[in-house]
Amino acid sequence: MSLTAFDQARGYRLLTELGESHPHLPAAEVHVHRQISLVAELTIDVSLHGDEVGFAQWQRALGITAVDTRRIEFGGWVSSGHVTRDGITVILTLHHRQEAPVLALAVAS
């Protein structure tokens, strides 16, 4: 099944709703696409580069818990978490500047 622009617009509506309910979320690199390997067919990739505070803000806004977040070394350090909202999987990724931060990533309350 191919994804249409109409289908893709659902992802942009979700992002618009997040922006309206959390107006201070920092801008991120966003990619809305079809993802076959995850539960939801529609996926939004939200990427931040070197912004640990922004990552924590997005993490809280999306309701991604510490359990759903992992930090790995992959040509530098990367933190990533995901959640499914309204049938759309949102993958949040932080590319750390150098080393993984000492402070613990925020936990959604």
PDB file of N, CA and C in Angstrom:
ATOM      1  N   MET A   1       0.841  -1.175   0.000  1.00  0.00           N
ATOM      2  CA  MET A   1       0.000   0.000   0.000  1.00  0.00           C
ATOM      3  C   MET A   1       0.886   1.238   0.000  1.00  0.00           C
ATOM      4  N   SER A   2       0.580   2.167  -0.867  1.00  0.00           N
ATOM      5  CA  SER A   2       1.413   3.363  -0.920  1.00  0.00           C
ATOM      6  C   SER A   2       0.788   4.476  -0.080  1.00  0.00           C
ATOM      7  N   LEU A   3       1.648   5.281   0.441  1.00  0.00           N
ATOM      8  CA  LEU A   3       1.255   6.407   1.281  1.00  0.00           C
ATOM      9  C   LEU A   3       0.939   7.594   0.386  1.00  0.00           C
ATOM     10  N   THR A   4      -0.155   8.279   0.674  1.00  0.00           N
ATOM     11  CA  THR A   4      -0.524   9.452  -0.107  1.00  0.00           C
ATOM     12  C   THR A   4      -0.191  10.728   0.672  1.00  0.00           C
ATOM     13  N   ALA A   5      -0.221  11.838  -0.008  1.00  0.00           N
ATOM     14  CA  ALA A   5      -0.004  13.125   0.659  1.00  0.00           C
ATOM     15  C   ALA A   5      -1.095  13.368   1.703  1.00  0.00           C
ATOM     16  N   PHE A   6      -2.307  12.895   1.435  1.00  0.00           N
ATOM     17  CA  PHE A   6      -3.393  13.023   2.406  1.00  0.00           C
ATOM     18  C   PHE A   6      -3.055  12.262   3.685  1.00  0.00           C
ATOM     19  N   ASP A   7      -2.515  11.029   3.538  1.00  0.00           N
ATOM     20  CA  ASP A   7      -2.092  10.238   4.699  1.00  0.00           C
ATOM     21  C   ASP A   7      -0.996  10.966   5.466  1.00  0.00           C
ATOM     22  N   GLN A   8      -0.051  11.481   4.723  1.00  0.00           N
ATOM     23  CA  GLN A   8       1.089  12.167   5.318  1.00  0.00           C
ATOM     24  C   GLN A   8       0.644  13.410   6.103  1.00  0.00           C
ATOM     25  N   ALA A   9      -0.415  14.042   5.657  1.00  0.00           N
ATOM     26  CA  ALA A   9      -0.923  15.244   6.319  1.00  0.00           C
ATOM     27  C   ALA A   9      -1.336  14.963   7.763  1.00  0.00           C
ATOM     28  N   ARG A  10      -1.731  13.719   8.077  1.00  0.00           N
ATOM     29  CA  ARG A  10      -2.052  13.348   9.468  1.00  0.00           C
ATOM     30  C   ARG A  10      -0.853  13.602  10.370  1.00  0.00           C
ATOM     31  N   GLY A  11       0.335  13.306   9.876  1.00  0.00           N
ATOM     32  CA  GLY A  11       1.550  13.540  10.657  1.00  0.00           C
ATOM     33  C   GLY A  11       1.773  15.022  10.912  1.00  0.00           C
ATOM     34  N   TYR A  12       1.520  15.833   9.905  1.00  0.00           N
ATOM     35  CA  TYR A  12       1.694  17.272  10.063  1.00  0.00           C
ATOM     36  C   TYR A  12       0.636  17.856  10.998  1.00  0.00           C
ATOM     37  N   ARG A  13      -0.570  17.282  10.988  1.00  0.00           N
ATOM     38  CA  ARG A  13      -1.598  17.734  11.942  1.00  0.00           C
ATOM     39  C   ARG A  13      -1.169  17.418  13.366  1.00  0.00           C
ATOM     40  N   LEU A  14      -0.602  16.233  13.579  1.00  0.00           N
ATOM     41  CA  LEU A  14      -0.114  15.874  14.910  1.00  0.00           C
ATOM     42  C   LEU A  14       0.976  16.847  15.355  1.00  0.00           C
ATOM     43  N   LEU A  15       1.898  17.183  14.469  1.00  0.00           N
ATOM     44  CA  LEU A  15       2.955  18.144  14.794  1.00  0.00           C
ATOM     45  C   LEU A  15       2.377  19.527  15.094  1.00  0.00           C
ATOM     46  N   THR A  16       1.365  19.929  14.341  1.00  0.00           N
ATOM     47  CA  THR A  16       0.716  21.224  14.575  1.00  0.00           C
ATOM     48  C   THR A  16       0.057  21.247  15.954  1.00  0.00           C
ATOM     49  N   GLU A  17      -0.627  20.164  16.307  1.00  0.00           N
ATOM     50  CA  GLU A  17      -1.264  20.080  17.621  1.00  0.00           C
ATOM     51  C   GLU A  17      -0.224  20.132  18.738  1.00  0.00           C
ATOM     52  N   LEU A  18       0.909  19.445  18.557  1.00  0.00           N
ATOM     53  CA  LEU A  18       1.977  19.498  19.557  1.00  0.00           C
ATOM     54  C   LEU A  18       2.515  20.917  19.706  1.00  0.00           C
ATOM     55  N   GLY A  19       2.723  21.584  18.581  1.00  0.00           N
ATOM     56  CA  GLY A  19       3.224  22.948  18.606  1.00  0.00           C
ATOM     57  C   GLY A  19       2.262  23.909  19.277  1.00  0.00           C
ATOM     58  N   GLU A  20       0.962  23.697  19.069  1.00  0.00           N
ATOM     59  CA  GLU A  20      -0.034  24.567  19.687  1.00  0.00           C
ATOM     60  C   GLU A  20      -0.151  24.314  21.188  1.00  0.00           C
ATOM     61  N   SER A  21      -0.055  23.053  21.605  1.00  0.00           N
ATOM     62  CA  SER A  21      -0.185  22.745  23.034  1.00  0.00           C
ATOM     63  C   SER A  21       1.125  22.923  23.793  1.00  0.00           C
ATOM     64  N   HIS A  22       2.247  22.966  23.083  1.00  0.00           N
ATOM     65  CA  HIS A  22       3.576  23.176  23.687  1.00  0.00           C
ATOM     66  C   HIS A  22       4.315  24.217  22.846  1.00  0.00           C
ATOM     67  N   PRO A  23       3.904  25.493  22.935  1.00  0.00           N
ATOM     68  CA  PRO A  23       4.440  26.523  22.035  1.00  0.00           C
ATOM     69  C   PRO A  23       5.940  26.796  22.195  1.00  0.00           C
ATOM     70  N   HIS A  24       6.546  26.317  23.275  1.00  0.00           N
ATOM     71  CA  HIS A  24       7.967  26.591  23.489  1.00  0.00           C
ATOM     72  C   HIS A  24       8.869  25.428  23.068  1.00  0.00           C
ATOM     73  N   LEU A  25       8.298  24.408  22.418  1.00  0.00           N
ATOM     74  CA  LEU A  25       9.144  23.322  21.913  1.00  0.00           C
ATOM     75  C   LEU A  25      10.127  23.898  20.904  1.00  0.00           C
ATOM     76  N   PRO A  26      11.398  23.525  21.007  1.00  0.00           N
ATOM     77  CA  PRO A  26      12.359  24.032  20.026  1.00  0.00           C
ATOM     78  C   PRO A  26      12.130  23.391  18.655  1.00  0.00           C
ATOM     79  N   ALA A  27      12.476  24.134  17.626  1.00  0.00           N
ATOM     80  CA  ALA A  27      12.374  23.598  16.271  1.00  0.00           C
ATOM     81  C   ALA A  27      13.290  22.385  16.146  1.00  0.00           C
ATOM     82  N   ALA A  28      12.861  21.431  15.351  1.00  0.00           N
ATOM     83  CA  ALA A  28      13.632  20.207  15.134  1.00  0.00           C
ATOM     84  C   ALA A  28      13.599  19.863  13.657  1.00  0.00           C
ATOM     85  N   GLU A  29      14.473  18.979  13.272  1.00  0.00           N
ATOM     86  CA  GLU A  29      14.426  18.424  11.918  1.00  0.00           C
ATOM     87  C   GLU A  29      13.327  17.366  11.922  1.00  0.00           C
ATOM     88  N   VAL A  30      12.381  17.457  10.998  1.00  0.00           N
ATOM     89  CA  VAL A  30      11.219  16.570  10.996  1.00  0.00           C
ATOM     90  C   VAL A  30      11.079  15.913   9.633  1.00  0.00           C
ATOM     91  N   HIS A  31      10.769  14.622   9.665  1.00  0.00           N
ATOM     92  CA  HIS A  31      10.572  13.860   8.430  1.00  0.00           C
ATOM     93  C   HIS A  31       9.346  12.971   8.629  1.00  0.00           C
ATOM     94  N   VAL A  32       8.324  13.130   7.816  1.00  0.00           N
ATOM     95  CA  VAL A  32       7.116  12.321   7.894  1.00  0.00           C
ATOM     96  C   VAL A  32       7.149  11.330   6.725  1.00  0.00           C
ATOM     97  N   HIS A  33       7.055  10.043   7.051  1.00  0.00           N
ATOM     98  CA  HIS A  33       7.194   9.030   6.000  1.00  0.00           C
ATOM     99  C   HIS A  33       6.509   7.726   6.381  1.00  0.00           C
ATOM    100  N   ARG A  34       6.489   6.810   5.465  1.00  0.00           N
ATOM    101  CA  ARG A  34       5.957   5.470   5.688  1.00  0.00           C
ATOM    102  C   ARG A  34       7.057   4.620   6.307  1.00  0.00           C
ATOM    103  N   GLN A  35       6.700   3.833   7.312  1.00  0.00           N
ATOM    104  CA  GLN A  35       7.677   2.958   7.965  1.00  0.00           C
ATOM    105  C   GLN A  35       7.031   1.590   8.117  1.00  0.00           C
ATOM    106  N   ILE A  36       7.538   0.629   7.414  1.00  0.00           N
ATOM    107  CA  ILE A  36       6.940  -0.703   7.423  1.00  0.00           C
ATOM    108  C   ILE A  36       7.343  -1.503   8.661  1.00  0.00           C
ATOM    109  N   SER A  37       8.527  -1.252   9.225  1.00  0.00           N
ATOM    110  CA  SER A  37       9.049  -2.114  10.278  1.00  0.00           C
ATOM    111  C   SER A  37       8.454  -1.848  11.659  1.00  0.00           C
ATOM    112  N   LEU A  38       7.744  -0.747  11.852  1.00  0.00           N
ATOM    113  CA  LEU A  38       7.147  -0.450  13.150  1.00  0.00           C
ATOM    114  C   LEU A  38       5.652  -0.745  13.119  1.00  0.00           C
ATOM    115  N   VAL A  39       5.018  -0.660  14.257  1.00  0.00           N
ATOM    116  CA  VAL A  39       3.602  -0.983  14.376  1.00  0.00           C
ATOM    117  C   VAL A  39       2.747  -0.066  13.498  1.00  0.00           C
ATOM    118  N   ALA A  40       2.979   1.222  13.568  1.00  0.00           N
ATOM    119  CA  ALA A  40       2.192   2.168  12.773  1.00  0.00           C
ATOM    120  C   ALA A  40       2.775   2.279  11.371  1.00  0.00           C
ATOM    121  N   GLU A  41       1.914   2.521  10.418  1.00  0.00           N
ATOM    122  CA  GLU A  41       2.389   2.666   9.041  1.00  0.00           C
ATOM    123  C   GLU A  41       3.018   4.036   8.796  1.00  0.00           C
ATOM    124  N   LEU A  42       2.512   5.054   9.493  1.00  0.00           N
ATOM    125  CA  LEU A  42       3.021   6.407   9.324  1.00  0.00           C
ATOM    126  C   LEU A  42       3.987   6.718  10.461  1.00  0.00           C
ATOM    127  N   THR A  43       5.124   7.288  10.123  1.00  0.00           N
ATOM    128  CA  THR A  43       6.159   7.590  11.114  1.00  0.00           C
ATOM    129  C   THR A  43       6.611   9.032  10.957  1.00  0.00           C
ATOM    130  N   ILE A  44       6.852   9.666  12.107  1.00  0.00           N
ATOM    131  CA  ILE A  44       7.455  10.993  12.129  1.00  0.00           C
ATOM    132  C   ILE A  44       8.796  10.862  12.828  1.00  0.00           C
ATOM    133  N   ASP A  45       9.870  11.224  12.137  1.00  0.00           N
ATOM    134  CA  ASP A  45      11.194  11.283  12.755  1.00  0.00           C
ATOM    135  C   ASP A  45      11.431  12.724  13.191  1.00  0.00           C
ATOM    136  N   VAL A  46      11.718  12.915  14.475  1.00  0.00           N
ATOM    137  CA  VAL A  46      12.020  14.233  15.024  1.00  0.00           C
ATOM    138  C   VAL A  46      13.458  14.169  15.515  1.00  0.00           C
ATOM    139  N   SER A  47      14.357  14.961  14.924  1.00  0.00           N
ATOM    140  CA  SER A  47      15.779  14.908  15.270  1.00  0.00           C
ATOM    141  C   SER A  47      16.271  16.247  15.787  1.00  0.00           C
ATOM    142  N   LEU A  48      17.057  16.169  16.837  1.00  0.00           N
ATOM    143  CA  LEU A  48      17.726  17.336  17.402  1.00  0.00           C
ATOM    144  C   LEU A  48      19.215  17.054  17.422  1.00  0.00           C
ATOM    145  N   HIS A  49      20.000  18.092  17.278  1.00  0.00           N
ATOM    146  CA  HIS A  49      21.452  17.939  17.229  1.00  0.00           C
ATOM    147  C   HIS A  49      22.093  18.780  18.333  1.00  0.00           C
ATOM    148  N   GLY A  50      22.614  18.092  19.363  1.00  0.00           N
ATOM    149  CA  GLY A  50      23.327  18.774  20.432  1.00  0.00           C
ATOM    150  C   GLY A  50      22.453  19.567  21.381  1.00  0.00           C
ATOM    151  N   ASP A  51      21.162  19.323  21.409  1.00  0.00           N
ATOM    152  CA  ASP A  51      20.251  20.092  22.256  1.00  0.00           C
ATOM    153  C   ASP A  51      19.575  19.159  23.261  1.00  0.00           C
ATOM    154  N   GLU A  52      20.288  18.850  24.357  1.00  0.00           N
ATOM    155  CA  GLU A  52      19.768  17.933  25.360  1.00  0.00           C
ATOM    156  C   GLU A  52      18.508  18.486  26.027  1.00  0.00           C
ATOM    157  N   VAL A  53      18.468  19.793  26.273  1.00  0.00           N
ATOM    158  CA  VAL A  53      17.305  20.412  26.898  1.00  0.00           C
ATOM    159  C   VAL A  53      16.100  20.308  25.966  1.00  0.00           C
ATOM    160  N   GLY A  54      16.308  20.607  24.687  1.00  0.00           N
ATOM    161  CA  GLY A  54      15.234  20.482  23.707  1.00  0.00           C
ATOM    162  C   GLY A  54      14.728  19.058  23.594  1.00  0.00           C
ATOM    163  N   PHE A  55      15.639  18.089  23.654  1.00  0.00           N
ATOM    164  CA  PHE A  55      15.254  16.679  23.609  1.00  0.00           C
ATOM    165  C   PHE A  55      14.337  16.357  24.785  1.00  0.00           C
ATOM    166  N   ALA A  56      14.706  16.831  25.984  1.00  0.00           N
ATOM    167  CA  ALA A  56      13.894  16.577  27.175  1.00  0.00           C
ATOM    168  C   ALA A  56      12.513  17.222  27.035  1.00  0.00           C
ATOM    169  N   GLN A  57      12.440  18.408  26.425  1.00  0.00           N
ATOM    170  CA  GLN A  57      11.157  19.072  26.220  1.00  0.00           C
ATOM    171  C   GLN A  57      10.276  18.266  25.263  1.00  0.00           C
ATOM    172  N   TRP A  58      10.837  17.821  24.163  1.00  0.00           N
ATOM    173  CA  TRP A  58      10.097  16.991  23.212  1.00  0.00           C
ATOM    174  C   TRP A  58       9.687  15.669  23.870  1.00  0.00           C
ATOM    175  N   GLN A  59      10.592  15.101  24.653  1.00  0.00           N
ATOM    176  CA  GLN A  59      10.330  13.833  25.332  1.00  0.00           C
ATOM    177  C   GLN A  59       9.099  13.971  26.240  1.00  0.00           C
ATOM    178  N   ARG A  60       9.053  15.054  27.029  1.00  0.00           N
ATOM    179  CA  ARG A  60       7.905  15.289  27.911  1.00  0.00           C
ATOM    180  C   ARG A  60       6.628  15.536  27.102  1.00  0.00           C
ATOM    181  N   ALA A  61       6.717  16.365  26.066  1.00  0.00           N
ATOM    182  CA  ALA A  61       5.543  16.700  25.257  1.00  0.00           C
ATOM    183  C   ALA A  61       4.942  15.455  24.593  1.00  0.00           C
ATOM    184  N   LEU A  62       5.793  14.544  24.185  1.00  0.00           N
ATOM    185  CA  LEU A  62       5.333  13.324  23.518  1.00  0.00           C
ATOM    186  C   LEU A  62       4.943  12.224  24.504  1.00  0.00           C
ATOM    187  N   GLY A  63       5.342  12.384  25.774  1.00  0.00           N
ATOM    188  CA  GLY A  63       5.042  11.355  26.762  1.00  0.00           C
ATOM    189  C   GLY A  63       5.958  10.149  26.658  1.00  0.00           C
ATOM    190  N   ILE A  64       7.175  10.371  26.189  1.00  0.00           N
ATOM    191  CA  ILE A  64       8.156   9.280  26.090  1.00  0.00           C
ATOM    192  C   ILE A  64       8.850   9.147  27.438  1.00  0.00           C
ATOM    193  N   THR A  65       8.766   7.983  28.041  1.00  0.00           N
ATOM    194  CA  THR A  65       9.357   7.750  29.358  1.00  0.00           C
ATOM    195  C   THR A  65      10.822   7.343  29.234  1.00  0.00           C
ATOM    196  N   ALA A  66      11.504   7.341  30.359  1.00  0.00           N
ATOM    197  CA  ALA A  66      12.904   6.907  30.391  1.00  0.00           C
ATOM    198  C   ALA A  66      13.019   5.452  29.938  1.00  0.00           C
ATOM    199  N   VAL A  67      12.026   4.636  30.248  1.00  0.00           N
ATOM    200  CA  VAL A  67      12.034   3.230  29.844  1.00  0.00           C
ATOM    201  C   VAL A  67      12.026   3.111  28.320  1.00  0.00           C
ATOM    202  N   ASP A  68      11.355   4.061  27.669  1.00  0.00           N
ATOM    203  CA  ASP A  68      11.253   4.040  26.211  1.00  0.00           C
ATOM    204  C   ASP A  68      12.391   4.783  25.529  1.00  0.00           C
ATOM    205  N   THR A  69      13.388   5.226  26.299  1.00  0.00           N
ATOM    206  CA  THR A  69      14.510   5.992  25.761  1.00  0.00           C
ATOM    207  C   THR A  69      15.790   5.193  25.948  1.00  0.00           C
ATOM    208  N   ARG A  70      16.611   5.183  24.920  1.00  0.00           N
ATOM    209  CA  ARG A  70      17.903   4.508  25.058  1.00  0.00           C
ATOM    210  C   ARG A  70      18.998   5.395  24.499  1.00  0.00           C
ATOM    211  N   ARG A  71      20.194   5.196  25.011  1.00  0.00           N
ATOM    212  CA  ARG A  71      21.351   5.968  24.574  1.00  0.00           C
ATOM    213  C   ARG A  71      22.382   4.965  24.061  1.00  0.00           C
ATOM    214  N   ILE A  72      22.839   5.171  22.834  1.00  0.00           N
ATOM    215  CA  ILE A  72      23.809   4.252  22.243  1.00  0.00           C
ATOM    216  C   ILE A  72      24.953   5.040  21.625  1.00  0.00           C
ATOM    217  N   GLU A  73      26.082   4.370  21.491  1.00  0.00           N
ATOM    218  CA  GLU A  73      27.206   4.969  20.794  1.00  0.00           C
ATOM    219  C   GLU A  73      27.147   4.507  19.352  1.00  0.00           C
ATOM    220  N   PHE A  74      27.089   5.478  18.455  1.00  0.00           N
ATOM    221  CA  PHE A  74      26.958   5.172  17.035  1.00  0.00           C
ATOM    222  C   PHE A  74      27.627   6.308  16.275  1.00  0.00           C
ATOM    223  N   GLY A  75      28.940   6.254  16.153  1.00  0.00           N
ATOM    224  CA  GLY A  75      29.671   7.352  15.533  1.00  0.00           C
ATOM    225  C   GLY A  75      29.497   8.629  16.342  1.00  0.00           C
ATOM    226  N   GLY A  76      29.491   8.519  17.637  1.00  0.00           N
ATOM    227  CA  GLY A  76      29.138   9.576  18.578  1.00  0.00           C
ATOM    228  C   GLY A  76      28.004   9.017  19.412  1.00  0.00           C
ATOM    229  N   TRP A  77      27.428   9.814  20.264  1.00  0.00           N
ATOM    230  CA  TRP A  77      26.344   9.329  21.109  1.00  0.00           C
ATOM    231  C   TRP A  77      25.002   9.758  20.547  1.00  0.00           C
ATOM    232  N   VAL A  78      24.047   8.842  20.605  1.00  0.00           N
ATOM    233  CA  VAL A  78      22.693   9.105  20.133  1.00  0.00           C
ATOM    234  C   VAL A  78      21.723   8.645  21.212  1.00  0.00           C
ATOM    235  N   SER A  79      20.755   9.495  21.547  1.00  0.00           N
ATOM    236  CA  SER A  79      19.651   9.093  22.414  1.00  0.00           C
ATOM    237  C   SER A  79      18.411   9.023  21.547  1.00  0.00           C
ATOM    238  N   SER A  80      17.585   8.025  21.804  1.00  0.00           N
ATOM    239  CA  SER A  80      16.400   7.846  20.970  1.00  0.00           C
ATOM    240  C   SER A  80      15.278   7.247  21.793  1.00  0.00           C
ATOM    241  N   GLY A  81      14.075   7.656  21.483  1.00  0.00           N
ATOM    242  CA  GLY A  81      12.883   7.097  22.105  1.00  0.00           C
ATOM    243  C   GLY A  81      11.750   7.171  21.107  1.00  0.00           C
ATOM    244  N   HIS A  82      10.709   6.404  21.363  1.00  0.00           N
ATOM    245  CA  HIS A  82       9.577   6.451  20.441  1.00  0.00           C
ATOM    246  C   HIS A  82       8.270   6.240  21.195  1.00  0.00           C
ATOM    247  N   VAL A  83       7.207   6.691  20.565  1.00  0.00           N
ATOM    248  CA  VAL A  83       5.869   6.547  21.120  1.00  0.00           C
ATOM    249  C   VAL A  83       4.909   6.500  19.932  1.00  0.00           C
ATOM    250  N   THR A  84       3.769   5.858  20.108  1.00  0.00           N
ATOM    251  CA  THR A  84       2.747   5.868  19.070  1.00  0.00           C
ATOM    252  C   THR A  84       1.572   6.695  19.581  1.00  0.00           C
ATOM    253  N   ARG A  85       1.226   7.718  18.792  1.00  0.00           N
ATOM    254  CA  ARG A  85       0.111   8.600  19.130  1.00  0.00           C
ATOM    255  C   ARG A  85      -0.813   8.700  17.926  1.00  0.00           C
ATOM    256  N   ASP A  86      -2.085   8.522  18.173  1.00  0.00           N
ATOM    257  CA  ASP A  86      -3.086   8.626  17.109  1.00  0.00           C
ATOM    258  C   ASP A  86      -2.729   7.749  15.908  1.00  0.00           C
ATOM    259  N   GLY A  87      -2.161   6.561  16.176  1.00  0.00           N
ATOM    260  CA  GLY A  87      -1.803   5.640  15.105  1.00  0.00           C
ATOM    261  C   GLY A  87      -0.557   6.023  14.327  1.00  0.00           C
ATOM    262  N   ILE A  88       0.199   6.983  14.846  1.00  0.00           N
ATOM    263  CA  ILE A  88       1.424   7.442  14.182  1.00  0.00           C
ATOM    264  C   ILE A  88       2.596   7.214  15.138  1.00  0.00           C
ATOM    265  N   THR A  89       3.641   6.556  14.667  1.00  0.00           N
ATOM    266  CA  THR A  89       4.830   6.374  15.487  1.00  0.00           C
ATOM    267  C   THR A  89       5.702   7.614  15.356  1.00  0.00           C
ATOM    268  N   VAL A  90       6.087   8.169  16.516  1.00  0.00           N
ATOM    269  CA  VAL A  90       6.980   9.323  16.544  1.00  0.00           C
ATOM    270  C   VAL A  90       8.300   8.848  17.136  1.00  0.00           C
ATOM    271  N   ILE A  91       9.373   8.997  16.364  1.00  0.00           N
ATOM    272  CA  ILE A  91      10.715   8.613  16.822  1.00  0.00           C
ATOM    273  C   ILE A  91      11.475   9.895  17.101  1.00  0.00           C
ATOM    274  N   LEU A  92      11.889  10.064  18.351  1.00  0.00           N
ATOM    275  CA  LEU A  92      12.634  11.238  18.777  1.00  0.00           C
ATOM    276  C   LEU A  92      14.100  10.854  18.920  1.00  0.00           C
ATOM    277  N   THR A  93      14.982  11.602  18.264  1.00  0.00           N
ATOM    278  CA  THR A  93      16.410  11.278  18.273  1.00  0.00           C
ATOM    279  C   THR A  93      17.219  12.519  18.605  1.00  0.00           C
ATOM    280  N   LEU A  94      18.205  12.336  19.464  1.00  0.00           N
ATOM    281  CA  LEU A  94      19.157  13.395  19.805  1.00  0.00           C
ATOM    282  C   LEU A  94      20.548  12.930  19.422  1.00  0.00           C
ATOM    283  N   HIS A  95      21.216  13.703  18.596  1.00  0.00           N
ATOM    284  CA  HIS A  95      22.616  13.444  18.251  1.00  0.00           C
ATOM    285  C   HIS A  95      23.439  14.346  19.162  1.00  0.00           C
ATOM    286  N   HIS A  96      24.117  13.728  20.138  1.00  0.00           N
ATOM    287  CA  HIS A  96      24.883  14.500  21.118  1.00  0.00           C
ATOM    288  C   HIS A  96      26.092  15.139  20.460  1.00  0.00           C
ATOM    289  N   ARG A  97      26.521  16.255  21.023  1.00  0.00           N
ATOM    290  CA  ARG A  97      27.680  16.973  20.482  1.00  0.00           C
ATOM    291  C   ARG A  97      28.936  16.118  20.545  1.00  0.00           C
ATOM    292  N   GLN A  98      29.239  15.569  21.700  1.00  0.00           N
ATOM    293  CA  GLN A  98      30.451  14.759  21.847  1.00  0.00           C
ATOM    294  C   GLN A  98      30.123  13.534  22.679  1.00  0.00           C
ATOM    295  N   GLU A  99      30.320  13.636  23.979  1.00  0.00           N
ATOM    296  CA  GLU A  99      30.039  12.501  24.851  1.00  0.00           C
ATOM    297  C   GLU A  99      28.568  12.537  25.270  1.00  0.00           C
ATOM    298  N   ALA A 100      28.083  11.402  25.705  1.00  0.00           N
ATOM    299  CA  ALA A 100      26.726  11.368  26.230  1.00  0.00           C
ATOM    300  C   ALA A 100      26.680  12.243  27.474  1.00  0.00           C
ATOM    301  N   PRO A 101      25.610  13.016  27.660  1.00  0.00           N
ATOM    302  CA  PRO A 101      25.548  13.928  28.797  1.00  0.00           C
ATOM    303  C   PRO A 101      25.532  13.180  30.125  1.00  0.00           C
ATOM    304  N   VAL A 102      26.084  13.807  31.133  1.00  0.00           N
ATOM    305  CA  VAL A 102      26.113  13.215  32.455  1.00  0.00           C
ATOM    306  C   VAL A 102      24.719  13.231  33.067  1.00  0.00           C
ATOM    307  N   LEU A 103      23.962  14.303  32.819  1.00  0.00           N
ATOM    308  CA  LEU A 103      22.644  14.399  33.422  1.00  0.00           C
ATOM    309  C   LEU A 103      21.702  13.386  32.817  1.00  0.00           C
ATOM    310  N   ALA A 104      20.790  12.905  33.648  1.00  0.00           N
ATOM    311  CA  ALA A 104      19.817  11.920  33.189  1.00  0.00           C
ATOM    312  C   ALA A 104      18.797  12.603  32.307  1.00  0.00           C
ATOM    313  N   LEU A 105      18.355  11.908  31.295  1.00  0.00           N
ATOM    314  CA  LEU A 105      17.334  12.459  30.414  1.00  0.00           C
ATOM    315  C   LEU A 105      16.035  12.563  31.197  1.00  0.00           C
ATOM    316  N   ALA A 106      15.251  13.576  30.914  1.00  0.00           N
ATOM    317  CA  ALA A 106      13.994  13.822  31.637  1.00  0.00           C
ATOM    318  C   ALA A 106      13.042  12.666  31.453  1.00  0.00           C
ATOM    319  N   VAL A 107      12.257  12.424  32.469  1.00  0.00           N
ATOM    320  CA  VAL A 107      11.245  11.392  32.427  1.00  0.00           C
ATOM    321  C   VAL A 107       9.896  12.083  32.358  1.00  0.00           C
ATOM    322  N   ALA A 108       9.065  11.651  31.440  1.00  0.00           N
ATOM    323  CA  ALA A 108       7.734  12.239  31.330  1.00  0.00           C
ATOM    324  C   ALA A 108       6.958  11.915  32.594  1.00  0.00           C
ATOM    325  N   SER A 109       6.229  12.897  33.112  1.00  0.00           N
ATOM    326  CA  SER A 109       5.453  12.661  34.331  1.00  0.00           C
ATOM    327  C   SER A 109       4.010  12.455  34.018  1.00  0.00           C
TER     328      SER A 109
END
